[in-house]
Every structure is written in structure tokens, then in C-alpha cells.
mmCIF file with all atom_site columns, C-alpha atoms in Angstrom:
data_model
loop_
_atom_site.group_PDB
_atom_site.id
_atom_site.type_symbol
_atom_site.label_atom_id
_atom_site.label_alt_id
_atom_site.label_comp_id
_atom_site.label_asym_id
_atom_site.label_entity_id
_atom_site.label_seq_id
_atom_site.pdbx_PDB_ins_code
_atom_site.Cartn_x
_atom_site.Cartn_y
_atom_site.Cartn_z
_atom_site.occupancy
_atom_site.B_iso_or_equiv
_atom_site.pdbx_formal_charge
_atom_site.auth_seq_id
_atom_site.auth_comp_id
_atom_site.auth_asym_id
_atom_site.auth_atom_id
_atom_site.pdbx_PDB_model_num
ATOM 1   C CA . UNK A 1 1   ? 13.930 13.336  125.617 1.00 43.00 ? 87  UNK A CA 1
ATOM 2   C CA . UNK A 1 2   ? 14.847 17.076  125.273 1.00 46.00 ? 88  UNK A CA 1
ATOM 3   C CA . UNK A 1 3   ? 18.064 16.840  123.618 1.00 50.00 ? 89  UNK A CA 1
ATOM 4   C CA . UNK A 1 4   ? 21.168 14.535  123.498 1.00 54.00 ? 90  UNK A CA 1
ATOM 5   C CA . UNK A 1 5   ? 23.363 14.249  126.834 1.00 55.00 ? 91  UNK A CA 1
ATOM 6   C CA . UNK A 1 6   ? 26.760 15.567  126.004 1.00 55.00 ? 92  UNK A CA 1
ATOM 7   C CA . UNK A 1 7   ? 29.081 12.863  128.145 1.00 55.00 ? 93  UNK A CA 1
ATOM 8   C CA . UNK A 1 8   ? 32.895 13.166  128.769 1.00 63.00 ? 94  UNK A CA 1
ATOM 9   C CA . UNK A 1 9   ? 33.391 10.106  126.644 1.00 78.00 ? 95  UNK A CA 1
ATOM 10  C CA . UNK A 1 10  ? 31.455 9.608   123.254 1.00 89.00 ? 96  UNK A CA 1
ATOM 11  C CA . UNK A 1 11  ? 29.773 6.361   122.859 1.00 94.00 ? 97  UNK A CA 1
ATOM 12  C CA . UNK A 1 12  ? 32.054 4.455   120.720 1.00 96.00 ? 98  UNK A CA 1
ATOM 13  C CA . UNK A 1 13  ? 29.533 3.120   118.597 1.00 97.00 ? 99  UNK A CA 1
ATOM 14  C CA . UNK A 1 14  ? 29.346 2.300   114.627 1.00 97.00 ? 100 UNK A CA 1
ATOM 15  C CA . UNK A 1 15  ? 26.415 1.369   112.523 1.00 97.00 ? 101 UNK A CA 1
ATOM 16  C CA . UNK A 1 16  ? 25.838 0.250   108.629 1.00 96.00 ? 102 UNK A CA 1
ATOM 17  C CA . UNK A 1 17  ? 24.391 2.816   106.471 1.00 94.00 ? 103 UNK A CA 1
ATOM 18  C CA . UNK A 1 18  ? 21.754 0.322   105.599 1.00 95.00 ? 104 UNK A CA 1
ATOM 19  C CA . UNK A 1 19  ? 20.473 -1.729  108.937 1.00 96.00 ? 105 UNK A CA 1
ATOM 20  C CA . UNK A 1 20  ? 19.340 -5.714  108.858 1.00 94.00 ? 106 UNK A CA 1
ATOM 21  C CA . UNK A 1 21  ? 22.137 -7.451  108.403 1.00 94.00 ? 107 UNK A CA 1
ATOM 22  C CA . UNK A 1 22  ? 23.631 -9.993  110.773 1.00 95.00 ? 108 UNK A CA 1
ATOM 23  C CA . UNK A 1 23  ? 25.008 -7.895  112.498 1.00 97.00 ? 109 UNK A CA 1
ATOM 24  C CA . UNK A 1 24  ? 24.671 -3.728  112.033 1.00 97.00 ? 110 UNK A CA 1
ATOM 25  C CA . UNK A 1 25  ? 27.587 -2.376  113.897 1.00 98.00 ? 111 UNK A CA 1
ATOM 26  C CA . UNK A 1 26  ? 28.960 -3.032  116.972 1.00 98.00 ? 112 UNK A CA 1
ATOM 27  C CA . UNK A 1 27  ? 28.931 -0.806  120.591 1.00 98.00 ? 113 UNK A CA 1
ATOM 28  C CA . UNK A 1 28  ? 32.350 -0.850  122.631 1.00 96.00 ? 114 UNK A CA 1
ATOM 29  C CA . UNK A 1 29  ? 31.386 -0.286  126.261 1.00 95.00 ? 115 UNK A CA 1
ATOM 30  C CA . UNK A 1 30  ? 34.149 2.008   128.180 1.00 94.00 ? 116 UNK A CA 1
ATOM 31  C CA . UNK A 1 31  ? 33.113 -0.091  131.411 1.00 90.00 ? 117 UNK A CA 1
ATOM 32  C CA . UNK A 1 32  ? 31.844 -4.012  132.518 1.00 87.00 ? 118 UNK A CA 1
ATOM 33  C CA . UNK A 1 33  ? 28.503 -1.466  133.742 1.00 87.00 ? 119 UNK A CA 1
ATOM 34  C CA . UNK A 1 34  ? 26.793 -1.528  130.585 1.00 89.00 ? 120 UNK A CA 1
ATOM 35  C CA . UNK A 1 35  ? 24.030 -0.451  132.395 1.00 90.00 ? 121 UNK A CA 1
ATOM 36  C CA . UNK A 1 36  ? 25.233 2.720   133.542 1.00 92.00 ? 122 UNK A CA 1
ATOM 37  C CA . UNK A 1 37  ? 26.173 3.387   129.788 1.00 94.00 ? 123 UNK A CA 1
ATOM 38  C CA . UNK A 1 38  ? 22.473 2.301   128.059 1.00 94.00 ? 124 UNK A CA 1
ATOM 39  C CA . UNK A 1 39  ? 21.297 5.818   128.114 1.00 95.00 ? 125 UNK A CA 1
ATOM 40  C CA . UNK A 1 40  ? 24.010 7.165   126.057 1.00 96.00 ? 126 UNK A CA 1
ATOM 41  C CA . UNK A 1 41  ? 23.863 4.245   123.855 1.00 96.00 ? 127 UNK A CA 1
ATOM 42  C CA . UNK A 1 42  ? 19.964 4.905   123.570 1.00 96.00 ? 128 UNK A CA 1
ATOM 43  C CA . UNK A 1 43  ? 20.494 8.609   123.075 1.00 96.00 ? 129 UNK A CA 1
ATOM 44  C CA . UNK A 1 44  ? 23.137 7.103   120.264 1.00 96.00 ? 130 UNK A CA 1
ATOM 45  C CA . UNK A 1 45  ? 20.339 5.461   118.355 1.00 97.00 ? 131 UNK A CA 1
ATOM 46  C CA . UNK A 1 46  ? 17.835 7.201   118.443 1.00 95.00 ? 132 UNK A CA 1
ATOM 47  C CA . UNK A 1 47  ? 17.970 9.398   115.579 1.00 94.00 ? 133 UNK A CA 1
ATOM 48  C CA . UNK A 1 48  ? 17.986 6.195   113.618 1.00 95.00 ? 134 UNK A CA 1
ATOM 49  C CA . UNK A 1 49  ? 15.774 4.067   115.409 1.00 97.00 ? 135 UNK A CA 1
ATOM 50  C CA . UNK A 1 50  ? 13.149 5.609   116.375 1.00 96.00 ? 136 UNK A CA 1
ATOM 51  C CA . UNK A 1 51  ? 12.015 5.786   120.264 1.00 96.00 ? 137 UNK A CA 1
ATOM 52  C CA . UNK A 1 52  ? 14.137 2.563   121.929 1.00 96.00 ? 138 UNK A CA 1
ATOM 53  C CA . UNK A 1 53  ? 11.223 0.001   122.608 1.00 97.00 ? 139 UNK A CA 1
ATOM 54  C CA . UNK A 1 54  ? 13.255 -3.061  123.606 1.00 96.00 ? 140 UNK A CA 1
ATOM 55  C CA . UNK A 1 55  ? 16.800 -4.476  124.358 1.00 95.00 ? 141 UNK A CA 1
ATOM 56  C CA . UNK A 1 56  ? 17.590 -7.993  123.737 1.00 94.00 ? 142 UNK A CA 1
ATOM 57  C CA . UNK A 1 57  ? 21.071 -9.560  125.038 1.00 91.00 ? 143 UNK A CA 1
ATOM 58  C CA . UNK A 1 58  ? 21.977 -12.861 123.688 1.00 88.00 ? 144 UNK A CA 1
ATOM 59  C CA . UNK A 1 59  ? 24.062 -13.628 127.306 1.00 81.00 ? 145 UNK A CA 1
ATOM 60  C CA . UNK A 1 60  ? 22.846 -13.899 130.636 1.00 76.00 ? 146 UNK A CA 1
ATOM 61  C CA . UNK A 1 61  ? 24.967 -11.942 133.512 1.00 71.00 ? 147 UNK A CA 1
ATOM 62  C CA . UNK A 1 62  ? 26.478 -15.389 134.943 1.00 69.00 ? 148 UNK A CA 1
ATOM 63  C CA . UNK A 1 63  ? 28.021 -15.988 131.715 1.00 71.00 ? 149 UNK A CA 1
ATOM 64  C CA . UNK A 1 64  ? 32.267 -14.832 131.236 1.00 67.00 ? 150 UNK A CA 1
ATOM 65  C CA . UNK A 1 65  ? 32.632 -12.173 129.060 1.00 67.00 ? 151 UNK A CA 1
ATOM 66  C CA . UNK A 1 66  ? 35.097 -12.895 125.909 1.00 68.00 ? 152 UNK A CA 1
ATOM 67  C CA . UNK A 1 67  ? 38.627 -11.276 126.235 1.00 63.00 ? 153 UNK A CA 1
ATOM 68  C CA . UNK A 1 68  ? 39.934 -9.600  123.140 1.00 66.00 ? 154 UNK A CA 1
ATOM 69  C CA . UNK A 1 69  ? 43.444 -8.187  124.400 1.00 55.00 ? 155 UNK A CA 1
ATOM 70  C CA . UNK A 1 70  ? 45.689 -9.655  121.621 1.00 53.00 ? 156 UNK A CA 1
ATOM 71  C CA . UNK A 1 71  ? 45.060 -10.305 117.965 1.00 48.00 ? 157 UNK A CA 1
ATOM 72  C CA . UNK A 1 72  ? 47.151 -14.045 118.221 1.00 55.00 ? 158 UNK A CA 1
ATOM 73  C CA . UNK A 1 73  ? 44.414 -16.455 117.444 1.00 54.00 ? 159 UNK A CA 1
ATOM 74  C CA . UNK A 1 74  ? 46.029 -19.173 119.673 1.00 57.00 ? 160 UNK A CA 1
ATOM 75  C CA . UNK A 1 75  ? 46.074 -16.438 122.421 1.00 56.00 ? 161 UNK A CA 1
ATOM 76  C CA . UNK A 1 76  ? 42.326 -15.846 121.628 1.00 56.00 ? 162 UNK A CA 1
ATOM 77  C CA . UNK A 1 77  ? 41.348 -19.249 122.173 1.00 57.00 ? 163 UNK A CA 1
ATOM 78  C CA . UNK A 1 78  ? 42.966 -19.681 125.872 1.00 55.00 ? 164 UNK A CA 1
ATOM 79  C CA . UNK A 1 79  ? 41.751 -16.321 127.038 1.00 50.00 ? 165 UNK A CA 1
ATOM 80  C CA . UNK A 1 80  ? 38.136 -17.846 126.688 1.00 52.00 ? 166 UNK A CA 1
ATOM 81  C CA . UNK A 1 81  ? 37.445 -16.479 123.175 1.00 53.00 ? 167 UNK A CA 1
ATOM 82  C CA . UNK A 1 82  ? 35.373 -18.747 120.833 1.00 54.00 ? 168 UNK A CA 1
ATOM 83  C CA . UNK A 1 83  ? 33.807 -18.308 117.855 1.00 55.00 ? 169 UNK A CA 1
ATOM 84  C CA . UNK A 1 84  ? 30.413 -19.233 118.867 1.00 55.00 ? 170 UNK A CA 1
ATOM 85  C CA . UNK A 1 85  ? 29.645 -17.269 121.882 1.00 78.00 ? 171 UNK A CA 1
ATOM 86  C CA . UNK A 1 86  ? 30.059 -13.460 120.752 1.00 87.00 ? 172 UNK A CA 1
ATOM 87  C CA . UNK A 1 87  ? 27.594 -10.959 123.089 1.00 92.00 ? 173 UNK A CA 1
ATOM 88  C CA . UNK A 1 88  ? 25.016 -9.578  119.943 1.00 94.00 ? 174 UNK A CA 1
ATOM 89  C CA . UNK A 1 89  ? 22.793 -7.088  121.282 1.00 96.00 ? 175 UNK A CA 1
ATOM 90  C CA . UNK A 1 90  ? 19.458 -6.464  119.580 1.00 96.00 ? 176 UNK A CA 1
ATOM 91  C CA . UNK A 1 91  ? 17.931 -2.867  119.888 1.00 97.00 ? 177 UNK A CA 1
ATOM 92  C CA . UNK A 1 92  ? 14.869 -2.289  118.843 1.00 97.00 ? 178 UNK A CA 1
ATOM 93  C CA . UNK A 1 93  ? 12.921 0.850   117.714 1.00 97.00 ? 179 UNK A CA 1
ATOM 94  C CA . UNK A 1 94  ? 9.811  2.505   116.738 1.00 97.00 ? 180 UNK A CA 1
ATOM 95  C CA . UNK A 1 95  ? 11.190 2.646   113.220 1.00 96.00 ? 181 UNK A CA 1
ATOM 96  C CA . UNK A 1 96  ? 14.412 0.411   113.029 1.00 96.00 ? 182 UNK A CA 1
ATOM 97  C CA . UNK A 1 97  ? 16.287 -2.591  114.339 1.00 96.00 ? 183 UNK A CA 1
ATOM 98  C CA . UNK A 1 98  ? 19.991 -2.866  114.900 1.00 97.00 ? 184 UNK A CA 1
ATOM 99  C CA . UNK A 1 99  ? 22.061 -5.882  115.942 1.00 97.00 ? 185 UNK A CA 1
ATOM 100 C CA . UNK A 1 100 ? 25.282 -4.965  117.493 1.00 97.00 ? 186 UNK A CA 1
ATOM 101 C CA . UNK A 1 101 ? 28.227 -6.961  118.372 1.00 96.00 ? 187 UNK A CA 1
ATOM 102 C CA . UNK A 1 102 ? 29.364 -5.991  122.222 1.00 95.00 ? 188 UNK A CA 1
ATOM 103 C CA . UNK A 1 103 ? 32.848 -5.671  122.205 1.00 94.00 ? 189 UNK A CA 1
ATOM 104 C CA . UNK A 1 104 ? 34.573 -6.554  125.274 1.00 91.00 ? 190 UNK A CA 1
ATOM 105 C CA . UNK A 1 105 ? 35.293 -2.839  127.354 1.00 90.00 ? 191 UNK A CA 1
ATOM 106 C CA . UNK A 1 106 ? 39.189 -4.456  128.147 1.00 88.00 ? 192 UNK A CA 1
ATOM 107 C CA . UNK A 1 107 ? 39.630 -5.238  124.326 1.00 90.00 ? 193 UNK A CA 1
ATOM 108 C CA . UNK A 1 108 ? 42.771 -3.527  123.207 1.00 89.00 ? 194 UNK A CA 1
ATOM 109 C CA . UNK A 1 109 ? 42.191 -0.111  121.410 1.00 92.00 ? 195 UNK A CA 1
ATOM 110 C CA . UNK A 1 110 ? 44.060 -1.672  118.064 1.00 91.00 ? 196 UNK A CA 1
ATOM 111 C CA . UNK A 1 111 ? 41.677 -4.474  118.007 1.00 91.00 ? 197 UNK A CA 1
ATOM 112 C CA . UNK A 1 112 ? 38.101 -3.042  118.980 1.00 93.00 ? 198 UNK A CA 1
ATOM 113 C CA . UNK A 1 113 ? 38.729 -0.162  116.809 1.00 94.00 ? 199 UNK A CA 1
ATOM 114 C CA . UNK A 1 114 ? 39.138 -2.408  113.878 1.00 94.00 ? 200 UNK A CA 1
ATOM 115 C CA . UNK A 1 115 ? 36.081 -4.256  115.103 1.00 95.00 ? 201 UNK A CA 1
ATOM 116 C CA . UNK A 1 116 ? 33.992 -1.350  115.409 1.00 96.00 ? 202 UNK A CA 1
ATOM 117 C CA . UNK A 1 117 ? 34.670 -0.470  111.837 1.00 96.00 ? 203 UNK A CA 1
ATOM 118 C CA . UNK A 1 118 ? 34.544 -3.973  110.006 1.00 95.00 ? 204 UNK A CA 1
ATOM 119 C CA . UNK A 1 119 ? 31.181 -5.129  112.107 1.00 96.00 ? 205 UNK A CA 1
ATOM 120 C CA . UNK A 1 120 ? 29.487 -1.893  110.420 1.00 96.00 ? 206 UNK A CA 1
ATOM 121 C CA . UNK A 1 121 ? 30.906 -2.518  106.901 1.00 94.00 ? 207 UNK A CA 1
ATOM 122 C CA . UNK A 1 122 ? 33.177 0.974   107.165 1.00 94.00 ? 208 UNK A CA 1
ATOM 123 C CA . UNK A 1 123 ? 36.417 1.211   104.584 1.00 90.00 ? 209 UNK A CA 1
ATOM 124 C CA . UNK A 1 124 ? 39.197 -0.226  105.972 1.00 88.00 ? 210 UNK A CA 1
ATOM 125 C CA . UNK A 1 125 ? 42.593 0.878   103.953 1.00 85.00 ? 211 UNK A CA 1
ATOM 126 C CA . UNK A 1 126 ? 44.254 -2.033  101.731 1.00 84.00 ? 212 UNK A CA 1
ATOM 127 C CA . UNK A 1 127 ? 47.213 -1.742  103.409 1.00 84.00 ? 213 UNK A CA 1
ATOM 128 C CA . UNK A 1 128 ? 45.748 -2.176  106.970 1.00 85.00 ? 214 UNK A CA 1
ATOM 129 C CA . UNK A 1 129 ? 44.097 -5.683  105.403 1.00 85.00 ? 215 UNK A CA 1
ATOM 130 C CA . UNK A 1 130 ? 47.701 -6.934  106.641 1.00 84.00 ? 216 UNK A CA 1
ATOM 131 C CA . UNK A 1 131 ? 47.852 -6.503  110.198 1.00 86.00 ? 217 UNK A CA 1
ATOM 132 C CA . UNK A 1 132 ? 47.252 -8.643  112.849 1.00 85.00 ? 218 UNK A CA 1
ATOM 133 C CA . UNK A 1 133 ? 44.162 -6.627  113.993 1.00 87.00 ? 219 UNK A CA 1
ATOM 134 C CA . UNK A 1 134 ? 42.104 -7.025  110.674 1.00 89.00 ? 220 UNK A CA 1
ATOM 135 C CA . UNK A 1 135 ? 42.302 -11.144 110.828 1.00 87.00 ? 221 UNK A CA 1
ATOM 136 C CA . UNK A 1 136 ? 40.925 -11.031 114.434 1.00 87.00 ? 222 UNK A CA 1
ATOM 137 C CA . UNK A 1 137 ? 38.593 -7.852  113.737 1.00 90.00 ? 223 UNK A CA 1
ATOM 138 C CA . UNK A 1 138 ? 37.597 -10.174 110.639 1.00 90.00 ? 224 UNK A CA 1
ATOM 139 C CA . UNK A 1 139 ? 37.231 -13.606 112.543 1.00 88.00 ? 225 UNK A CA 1
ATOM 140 C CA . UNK A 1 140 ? 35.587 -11.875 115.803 1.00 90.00 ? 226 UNK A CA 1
ATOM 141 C CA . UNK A 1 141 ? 32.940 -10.226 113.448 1.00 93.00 ? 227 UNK A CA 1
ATOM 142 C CA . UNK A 1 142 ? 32.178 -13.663 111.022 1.00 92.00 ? 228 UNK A CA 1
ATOM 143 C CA . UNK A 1 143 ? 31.704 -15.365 114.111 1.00 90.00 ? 229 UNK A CA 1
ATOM 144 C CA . UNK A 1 144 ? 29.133 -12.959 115.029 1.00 92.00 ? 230 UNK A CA 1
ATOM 145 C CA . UNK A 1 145 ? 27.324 -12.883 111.919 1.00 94.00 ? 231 UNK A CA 1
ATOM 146 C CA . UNK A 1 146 ? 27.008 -16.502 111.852 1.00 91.00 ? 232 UNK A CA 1
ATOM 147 C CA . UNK A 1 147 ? 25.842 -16.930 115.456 1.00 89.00 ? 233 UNK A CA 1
ATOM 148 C CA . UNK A 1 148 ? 23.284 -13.960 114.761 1.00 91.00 ? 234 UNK A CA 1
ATOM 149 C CA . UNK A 1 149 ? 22.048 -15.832 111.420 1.00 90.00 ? 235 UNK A CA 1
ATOM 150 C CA . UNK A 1 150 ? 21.645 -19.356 112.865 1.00 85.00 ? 236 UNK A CA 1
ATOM 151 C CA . UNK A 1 151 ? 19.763 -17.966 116.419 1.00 79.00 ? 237 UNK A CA 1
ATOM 152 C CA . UNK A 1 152 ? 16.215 -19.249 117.191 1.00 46.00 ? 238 UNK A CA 1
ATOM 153 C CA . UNK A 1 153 ? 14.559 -16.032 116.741 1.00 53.00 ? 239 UNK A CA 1
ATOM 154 C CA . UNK A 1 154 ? 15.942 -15.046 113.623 1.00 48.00 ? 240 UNK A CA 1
ATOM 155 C CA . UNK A 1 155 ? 12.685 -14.752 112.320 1.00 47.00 ? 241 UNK A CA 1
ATOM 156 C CA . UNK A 1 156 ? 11.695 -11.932 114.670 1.00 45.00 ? 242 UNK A CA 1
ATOM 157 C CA . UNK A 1 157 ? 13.871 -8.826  116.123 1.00 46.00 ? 243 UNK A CA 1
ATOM 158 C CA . UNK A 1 158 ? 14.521 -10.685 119.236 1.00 44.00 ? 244 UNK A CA 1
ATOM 159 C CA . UNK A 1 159 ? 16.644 -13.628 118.960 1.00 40.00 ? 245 UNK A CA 1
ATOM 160 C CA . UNK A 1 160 ? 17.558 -13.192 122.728 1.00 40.00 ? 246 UNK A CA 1
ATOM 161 C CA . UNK A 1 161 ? 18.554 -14.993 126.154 1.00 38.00 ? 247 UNK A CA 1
ATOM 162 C CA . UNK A 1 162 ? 17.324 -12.102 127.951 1.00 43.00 ? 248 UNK A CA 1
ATOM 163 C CA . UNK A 1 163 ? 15.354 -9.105  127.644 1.00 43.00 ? 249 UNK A CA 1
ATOM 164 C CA . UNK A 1 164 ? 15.206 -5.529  129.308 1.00 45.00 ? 250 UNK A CA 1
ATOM 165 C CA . UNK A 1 165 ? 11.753 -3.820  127.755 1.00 44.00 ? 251 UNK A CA 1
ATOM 166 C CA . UNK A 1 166 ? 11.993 -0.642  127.248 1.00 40.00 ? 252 UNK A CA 1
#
């Protein structure tokens, strides 16, 4: 790497100050081609990673991608959304881990703002405990901390479905 790739459009990413949790942060894709955002995600990280040496996804590309557009949990539940099958991704570095929650890239700016910010721990204002947003940021994010803590490789830094080495 010679420097960080300055992009139109930042990488909406957010990470805990202190990584190994359940989940670290989360990453909020601006398209369905993840792929074709990695390298900014990787340029992202690496200041507190380390070198990227691995990527593990806990979803395989035939499986639906949730849909976060409202914050109505009834509404949540028919547009495919379910507490047990959040996308965690795993990246792993020379000097670091980080498991991030993959928010859905049609999620509603409201809602996967207030994601991004509760999946890495960041102050949210008292007074914005009361909207709609927080209980589904909350819910989306418990539901991925529990289906990161109860995965089969737990033990190791790659409790995935899938893996693209680095």
C-alpha cells in the first residue's frame, strides 16, 4: 500500500475503541457489490489491524440479504428480518481482529446510522433512546451479538460460512 485511496464516498464504517467483543462495529455497504467496496473497507482497517490477512462472512451468496427499511418490528419480521440470521463479517489482521455487523446497503439512513453507532458502543444522546430507530438499532445489534457469541468458531477468529484469504 502507498497511501489511503481517497473515494467519492467514505466508507461508512464504525469500530469500538477497544476490539473483541461480539461484535466491534459494523460496515454499511453503499452497494449489494461488496466486493467492489473491500478495498476501501481494507484501506479502512488497516491502521488498526494490521496488514488484512483474512475475511470471513458468516452467509453464503445464495442466501437473501435482511431488509432494514423501517424501524416497525412487525414490518421487520415480514420483510425477511430475523433475529438469528444477521451478516457478521470477521476481518482479520496482522495485529487485530474485528467482527462487524453488515448492514443491509438499502437500510434507511435513520436506521443504519443508529446501527453503525450502537454496534461500536458510540454515545447515543438520552433523548434519541426514544425513537423508533434506537429499539431496532438496539434489537438488530443484540441479535448480532448473540449469533456472533453462540457460532461454532467462537473459539478462533473465524467463526465463518465462507472465507476469502487474503
Amino acid at each position: 500500500m502507498r497511501g489511503p485511496r481517497r473515494t467519492a464516498s467514505p466508507v461508512r464504517l464504525t469500530l469500538n475503541t477497544v476490539l473483541g467483543g461480539d461484535i466491534d462495529g459494523a460496515w454499511w455497504p453503499r452497494s449489494g457489490a461488496l466486493a467492489a467496496e473491500l478495498p476501501e473497507l481494507i484501506d479502512a482497517l488497516h491502521a488498526q489491524l494490521g496488514e488484512i490477512v483474512d475475511i470471513n462472512l458468516n452467509w453464503s451468496a445464495t442466501m437473501g440479504a435482511p431488509i432494514l427499511e423501517t424501524h416497525s418490528s412487525a414490518a421487520l419480521r415480514n420483510m425477511r428480518w430475523n433475529d438469528s440470521r444477521q451478516r457478521i463479517m470477521v476481518v482479520v489482521g496482522k495485529t487485530a481482529c474485528a467482527r462487524l455487523l453488515v448492514i443491509p446497503h438499502m437500510t434507511a439512513p435513520a436506521l443504519g446510522r443508529m446501527v453503525l453507532r450502537y454496534a461500536a458502543t458510540m454515545a447515543i444522546l438520552s433523548d434519541e433512546h426514544d425513537c423508533p430507530e434506537y429499539a431496532a438499532a438496539d434489537r438488530v445489534v443484540q441479535a448480532a451479538r448473540a449469533q456472533s457469541a453462540a457460532s461454532a468458531g467462537r473459539g478462533s477468529a473465524t467463526p465463518a460460512v465462507e472465507s476469502a484469504g487474503r
